[in-house]
Tab-separated table of C-alpha atoms in Angstrom:
chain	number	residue	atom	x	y	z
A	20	UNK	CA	-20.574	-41.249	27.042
A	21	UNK	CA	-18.134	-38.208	26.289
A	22	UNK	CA	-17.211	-35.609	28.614
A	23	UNK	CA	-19.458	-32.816	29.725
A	24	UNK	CA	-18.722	-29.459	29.691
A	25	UNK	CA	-18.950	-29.940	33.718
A	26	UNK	CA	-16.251	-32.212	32.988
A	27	UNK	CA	-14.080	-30.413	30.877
A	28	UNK	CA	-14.018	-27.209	33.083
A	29	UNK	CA	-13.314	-29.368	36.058
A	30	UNK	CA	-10.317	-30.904	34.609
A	31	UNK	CA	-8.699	-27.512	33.677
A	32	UNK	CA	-9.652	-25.623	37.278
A	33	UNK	CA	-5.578	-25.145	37.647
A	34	UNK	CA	-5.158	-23.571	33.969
A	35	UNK	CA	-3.369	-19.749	34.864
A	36	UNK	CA	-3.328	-19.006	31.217
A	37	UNK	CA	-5.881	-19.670	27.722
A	38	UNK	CA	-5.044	-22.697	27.221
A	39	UNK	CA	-5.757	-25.520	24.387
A	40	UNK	CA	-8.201	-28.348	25.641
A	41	UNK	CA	-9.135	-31.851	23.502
A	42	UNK	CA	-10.260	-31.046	19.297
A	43	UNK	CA	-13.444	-31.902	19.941
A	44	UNK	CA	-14.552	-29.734	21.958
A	45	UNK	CA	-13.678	-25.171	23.076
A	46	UNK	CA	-10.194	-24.795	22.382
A	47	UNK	CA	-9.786	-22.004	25.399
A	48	UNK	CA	-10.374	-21.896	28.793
A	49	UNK	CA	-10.115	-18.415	30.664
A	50	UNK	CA	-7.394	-18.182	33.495
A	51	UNK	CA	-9.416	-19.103	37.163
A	52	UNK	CA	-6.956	-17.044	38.721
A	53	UNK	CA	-7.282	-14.241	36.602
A	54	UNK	CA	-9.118	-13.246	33.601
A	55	UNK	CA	-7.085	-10.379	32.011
A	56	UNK	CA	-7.178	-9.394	28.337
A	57	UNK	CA	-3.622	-8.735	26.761
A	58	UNK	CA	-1.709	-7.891	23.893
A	59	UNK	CA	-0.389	-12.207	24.049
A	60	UNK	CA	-3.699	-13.416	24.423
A	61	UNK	CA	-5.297	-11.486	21.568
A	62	UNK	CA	-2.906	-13.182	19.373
A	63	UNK	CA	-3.665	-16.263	20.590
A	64	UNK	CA	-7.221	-15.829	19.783
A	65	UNK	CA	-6.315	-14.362	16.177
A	66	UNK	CA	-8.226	-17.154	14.254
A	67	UNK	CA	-11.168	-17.907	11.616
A	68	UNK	CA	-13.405	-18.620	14.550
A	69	UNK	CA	-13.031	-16.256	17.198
A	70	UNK	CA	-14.766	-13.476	16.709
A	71	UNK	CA	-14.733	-10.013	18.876
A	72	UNK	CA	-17.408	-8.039	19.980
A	73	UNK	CA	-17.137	-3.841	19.228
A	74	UNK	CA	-16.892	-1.691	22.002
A	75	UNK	CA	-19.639	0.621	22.561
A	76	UNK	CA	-19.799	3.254	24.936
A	77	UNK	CA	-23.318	4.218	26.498
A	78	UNK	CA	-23.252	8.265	26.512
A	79	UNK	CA	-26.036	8.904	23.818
A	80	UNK	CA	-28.173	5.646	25.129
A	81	UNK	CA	-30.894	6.005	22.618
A	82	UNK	CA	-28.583	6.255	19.737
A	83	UNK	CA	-25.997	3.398	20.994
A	84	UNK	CA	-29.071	0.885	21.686
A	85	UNK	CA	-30.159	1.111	17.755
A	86	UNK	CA	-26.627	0.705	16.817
A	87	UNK	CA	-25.503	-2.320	18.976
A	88	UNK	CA	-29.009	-3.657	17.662
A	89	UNK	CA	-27.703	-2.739	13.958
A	90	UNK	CA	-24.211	-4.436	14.603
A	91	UNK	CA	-25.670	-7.986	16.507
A	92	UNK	CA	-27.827	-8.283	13.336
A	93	UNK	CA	-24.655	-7.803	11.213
A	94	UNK	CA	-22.178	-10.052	13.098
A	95	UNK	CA	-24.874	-12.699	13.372
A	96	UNK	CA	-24.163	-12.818	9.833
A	97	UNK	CA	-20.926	-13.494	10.226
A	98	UNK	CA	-21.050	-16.164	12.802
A	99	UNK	CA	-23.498	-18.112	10.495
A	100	UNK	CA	-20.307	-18.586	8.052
A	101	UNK	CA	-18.824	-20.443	10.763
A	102	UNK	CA	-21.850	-22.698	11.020
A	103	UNK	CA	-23.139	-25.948	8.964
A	104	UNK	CA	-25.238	-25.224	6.196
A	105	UNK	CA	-28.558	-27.144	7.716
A	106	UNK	CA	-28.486	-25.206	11.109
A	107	UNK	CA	-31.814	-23.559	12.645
A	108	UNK	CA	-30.913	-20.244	11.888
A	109	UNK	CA	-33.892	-19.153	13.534
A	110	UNK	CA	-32.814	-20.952	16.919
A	111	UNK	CA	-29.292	-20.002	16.886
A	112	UNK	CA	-30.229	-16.197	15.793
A	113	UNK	CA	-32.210	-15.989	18.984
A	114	UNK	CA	-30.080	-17.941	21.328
A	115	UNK	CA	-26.553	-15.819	20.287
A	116	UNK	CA	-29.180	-12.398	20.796
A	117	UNK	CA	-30.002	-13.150	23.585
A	118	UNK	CA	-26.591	-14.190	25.167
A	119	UNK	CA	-24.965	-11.236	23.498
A	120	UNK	CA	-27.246	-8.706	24.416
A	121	UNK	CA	-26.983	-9.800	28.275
A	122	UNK	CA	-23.591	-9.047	27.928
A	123	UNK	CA	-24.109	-5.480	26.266
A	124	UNK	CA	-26.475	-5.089	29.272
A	125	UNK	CA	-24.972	-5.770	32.066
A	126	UNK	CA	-20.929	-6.729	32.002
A	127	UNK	CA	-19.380	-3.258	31.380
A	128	UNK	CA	-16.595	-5.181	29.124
A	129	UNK	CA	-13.753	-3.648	27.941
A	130	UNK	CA	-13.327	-7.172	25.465
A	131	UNK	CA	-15.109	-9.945	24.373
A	132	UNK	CA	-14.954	-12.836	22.634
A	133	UNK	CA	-17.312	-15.561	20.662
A	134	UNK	CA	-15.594	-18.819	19.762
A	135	UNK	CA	-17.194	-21.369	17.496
A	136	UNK	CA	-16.357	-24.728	17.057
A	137	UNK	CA	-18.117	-27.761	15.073
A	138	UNK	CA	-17.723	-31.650	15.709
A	139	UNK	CA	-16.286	-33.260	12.303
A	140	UNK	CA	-19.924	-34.982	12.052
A	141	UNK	CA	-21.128	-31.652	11.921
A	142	UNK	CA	-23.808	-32.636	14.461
A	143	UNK	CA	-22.425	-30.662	17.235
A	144	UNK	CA	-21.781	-27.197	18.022
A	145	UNK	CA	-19.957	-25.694	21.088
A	146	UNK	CA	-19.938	-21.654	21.487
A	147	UNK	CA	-17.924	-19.986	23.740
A	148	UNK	CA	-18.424	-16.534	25.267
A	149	UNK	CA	-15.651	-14.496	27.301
A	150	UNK	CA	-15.946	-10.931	28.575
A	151	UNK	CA	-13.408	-9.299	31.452
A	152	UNK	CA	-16.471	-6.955	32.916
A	153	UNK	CA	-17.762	-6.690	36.497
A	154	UNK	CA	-18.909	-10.795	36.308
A	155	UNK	CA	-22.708	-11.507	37.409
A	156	UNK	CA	-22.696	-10.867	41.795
A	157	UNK	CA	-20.862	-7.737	41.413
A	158	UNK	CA	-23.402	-6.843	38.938
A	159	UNK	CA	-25.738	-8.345	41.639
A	160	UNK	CA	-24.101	-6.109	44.194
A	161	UNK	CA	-24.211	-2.600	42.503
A	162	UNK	CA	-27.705	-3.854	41.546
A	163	UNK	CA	-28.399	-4.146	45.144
A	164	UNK	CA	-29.505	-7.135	44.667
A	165	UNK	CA	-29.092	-9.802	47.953
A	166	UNK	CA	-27.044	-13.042	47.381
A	167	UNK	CA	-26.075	-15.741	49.066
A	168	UNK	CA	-22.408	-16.774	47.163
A	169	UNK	CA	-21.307	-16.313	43.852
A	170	UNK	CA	-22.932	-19.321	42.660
A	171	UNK	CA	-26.255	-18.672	44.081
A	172	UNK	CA	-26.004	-15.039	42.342
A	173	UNK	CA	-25.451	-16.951	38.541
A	174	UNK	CA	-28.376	-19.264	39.837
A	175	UNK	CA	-30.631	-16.371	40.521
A	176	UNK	CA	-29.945	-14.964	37.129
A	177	UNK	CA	-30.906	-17.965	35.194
A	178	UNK	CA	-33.866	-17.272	36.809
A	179	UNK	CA	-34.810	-14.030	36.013
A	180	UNK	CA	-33.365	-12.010	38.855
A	181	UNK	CA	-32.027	-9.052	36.959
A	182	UNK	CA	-30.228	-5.811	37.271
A	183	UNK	CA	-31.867	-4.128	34.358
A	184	UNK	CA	-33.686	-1.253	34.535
A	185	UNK	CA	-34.564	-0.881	30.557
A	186	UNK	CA	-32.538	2.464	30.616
A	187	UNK	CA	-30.594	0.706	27.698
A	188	UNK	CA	-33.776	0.177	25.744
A	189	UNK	CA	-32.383	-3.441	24.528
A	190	UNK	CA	-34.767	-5.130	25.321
A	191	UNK	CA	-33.293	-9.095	25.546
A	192	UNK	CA	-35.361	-11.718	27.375
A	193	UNK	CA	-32.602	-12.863	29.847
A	194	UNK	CA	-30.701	-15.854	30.737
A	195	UNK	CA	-33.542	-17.819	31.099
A	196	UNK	CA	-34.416	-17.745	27.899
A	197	UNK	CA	-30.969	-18.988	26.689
A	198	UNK	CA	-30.943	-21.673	28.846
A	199	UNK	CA	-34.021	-22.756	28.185
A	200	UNK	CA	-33.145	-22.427	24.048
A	201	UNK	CA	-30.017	-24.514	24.997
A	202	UNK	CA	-31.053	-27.208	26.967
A	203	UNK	CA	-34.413	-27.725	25.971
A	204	UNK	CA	-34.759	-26.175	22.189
A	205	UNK	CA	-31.620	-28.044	21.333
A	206	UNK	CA	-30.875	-30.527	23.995
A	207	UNK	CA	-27.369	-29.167	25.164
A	208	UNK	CA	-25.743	-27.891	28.054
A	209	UNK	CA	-24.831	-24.717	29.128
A	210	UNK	CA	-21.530	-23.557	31.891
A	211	UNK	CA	-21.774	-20.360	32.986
A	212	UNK	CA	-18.896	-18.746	35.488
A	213	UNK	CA	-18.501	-15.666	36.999
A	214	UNK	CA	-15.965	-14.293	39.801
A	215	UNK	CA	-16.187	-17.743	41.776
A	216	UNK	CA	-19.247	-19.340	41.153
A	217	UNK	CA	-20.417	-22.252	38.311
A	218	UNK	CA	-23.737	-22.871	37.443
A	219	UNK	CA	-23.791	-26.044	34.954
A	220	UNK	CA	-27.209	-26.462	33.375
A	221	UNK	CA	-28.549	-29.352	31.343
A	222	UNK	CA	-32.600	-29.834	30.538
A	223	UNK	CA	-32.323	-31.882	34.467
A	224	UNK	CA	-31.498	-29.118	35.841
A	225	UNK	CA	-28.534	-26.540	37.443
A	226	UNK	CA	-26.060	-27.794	39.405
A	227	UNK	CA	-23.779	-25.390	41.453
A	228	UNK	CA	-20.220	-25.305	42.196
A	229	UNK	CA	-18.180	-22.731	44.161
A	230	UNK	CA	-14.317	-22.506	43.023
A	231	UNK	CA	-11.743	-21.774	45.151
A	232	UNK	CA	-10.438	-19.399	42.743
A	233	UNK	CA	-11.826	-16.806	40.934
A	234	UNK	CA	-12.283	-15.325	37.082
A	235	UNK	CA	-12.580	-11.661	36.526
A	236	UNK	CA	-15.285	-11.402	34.097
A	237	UNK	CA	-17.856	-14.447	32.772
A	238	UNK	CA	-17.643	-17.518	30.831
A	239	UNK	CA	-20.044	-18.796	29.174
A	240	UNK	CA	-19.663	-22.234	27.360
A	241	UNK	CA	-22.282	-23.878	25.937
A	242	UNK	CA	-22.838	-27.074	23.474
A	243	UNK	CA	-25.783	-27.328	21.459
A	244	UNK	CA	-27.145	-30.612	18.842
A	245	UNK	CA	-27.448	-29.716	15.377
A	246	UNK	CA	-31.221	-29.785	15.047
A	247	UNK	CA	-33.894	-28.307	14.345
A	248	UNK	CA	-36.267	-26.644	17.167
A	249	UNK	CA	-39.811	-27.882	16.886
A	250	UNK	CA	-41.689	-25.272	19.270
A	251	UNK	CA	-39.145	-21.964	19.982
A	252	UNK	CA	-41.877	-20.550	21.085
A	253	UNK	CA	-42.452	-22.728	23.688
A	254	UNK	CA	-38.619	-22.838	24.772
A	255	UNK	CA	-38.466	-19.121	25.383
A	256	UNK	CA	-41.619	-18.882	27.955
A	257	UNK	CA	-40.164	-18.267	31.427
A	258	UNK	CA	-39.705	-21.397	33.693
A	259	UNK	CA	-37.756	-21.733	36.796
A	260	UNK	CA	-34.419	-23.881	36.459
A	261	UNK	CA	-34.751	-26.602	39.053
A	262	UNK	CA	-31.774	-27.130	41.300
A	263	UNK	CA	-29.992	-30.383	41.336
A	264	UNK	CA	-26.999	-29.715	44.117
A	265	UNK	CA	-24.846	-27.433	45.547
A	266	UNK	CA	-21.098	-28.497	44.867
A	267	UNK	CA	-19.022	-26.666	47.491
A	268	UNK	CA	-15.382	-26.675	46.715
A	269	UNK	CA	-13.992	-25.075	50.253
């Protein structure tokens, strides 16, 4: 059996800079220490599959919300050049929505990435998402939202605990949803990290880990099968992510 992302994040825990991990699988790994965007690291991530997200500032929120909507449909586009031919564009159109408009929503990034990479069979795909914004609990905290630990705040949002008020107008379904579309519309995994917490998320369930150190930002890493989603309809109802254990790194 190969390595999960679990696994592979593990392994690197003591990586202070992006850093190159094995071929067949997300070829950076956000600094634990520190998650800082710079003038070295954009030319590190200068390649055919790295893609940046635009910059939009929310002053005229009406007018911004049609245009980010405008632009996802447009760089969806391009992403899908990265991808096989025999994909479920339909699937992967609503999973990378729904993870990108999250983002728009709620991380108040100044950058952002979207890596793509494809096993040589062509039967796996692992995406990669990296912002430097305020990270999940401190959107949890100017939310007002209680939490327990960073982990348990990453936890509650895969469960529909949310910050939004719809003032936006994008109107995305939630984490849920993509893990749900992930796990169970594609039988994958899903990582997501934020300031010191790690939620790791397969179709059993979420386990937790709190990290020592901590990113400034989120991470989100996730490996999907190339095939073809029977029921999406079905994978994007609401339904609680069980959890399997806490993992407390003190």
């Amino acid at each position: 059996m190969g390595k999960t992302l679990l696994d592979e994040f593990e392994e690197h825990i003591e990586i202070s800079e992006f850093s190159k991990i094995n071929s067949k699988s997300l070829t950076i790994l956000p600094s634990l220490k520190n998650f800082e965007i710079n003038d070295k690291i954009n030319l590190i991530l200068n390649s055919e599959n790295i893609k940046k997200l635009k910059l939009f500032r929310f002053g005229e929120y009406l007018a911004v919300c049609d245009e980010i909507d405008l632009y996802l449909s447009e760089f969806s586009d391009s992403i899908f050049e990265l991808l096989p031919k025999d994909v479920d564009i339909q699937g992967v159109s609503f999973l990378l929505y729904e993870l990108l408009i999250n983002i728009y929503k709620h991380s108040k990034f100044e950058n952002s990435y979207i890596q793509i990479n494809i096993s040589p069979d062509e039967q796996q795909i692992d995406i990669c998402i990296i912002d430097d914004g305020i990270g999940i609990p401190k959107s949890f905290y100017e939310g007002q939202i209680d939490y327990k630990n960073d982990c348990e705040a990453i936890y509650q949002s895969i469960n529909g605990k949310t910050t939004d008020k719809e003032k936006y107008n994008l109107h995305g379904r939630g984490l849920n949803t993509s893990v749900r579309l992930t796990t169970l519309g594609f039988d994958g995994e899903i990582l997501i990290a934020s300031s010191k917490g790690v939620c790791y998320i397969t179709s059993d369930g979420a386990k937790l880990h709190q990290n020592k150190r901590r990113i400034n930002g989120t991470f989100i890493m996730l490996r999907i099968n190339n095939k073809k989603i029977e029921n999406i309809y079905e994978c994007i109802k609401f339904k609680k992510i069980n959890k399997l254990e806490v993992d407390k790194n003190d």
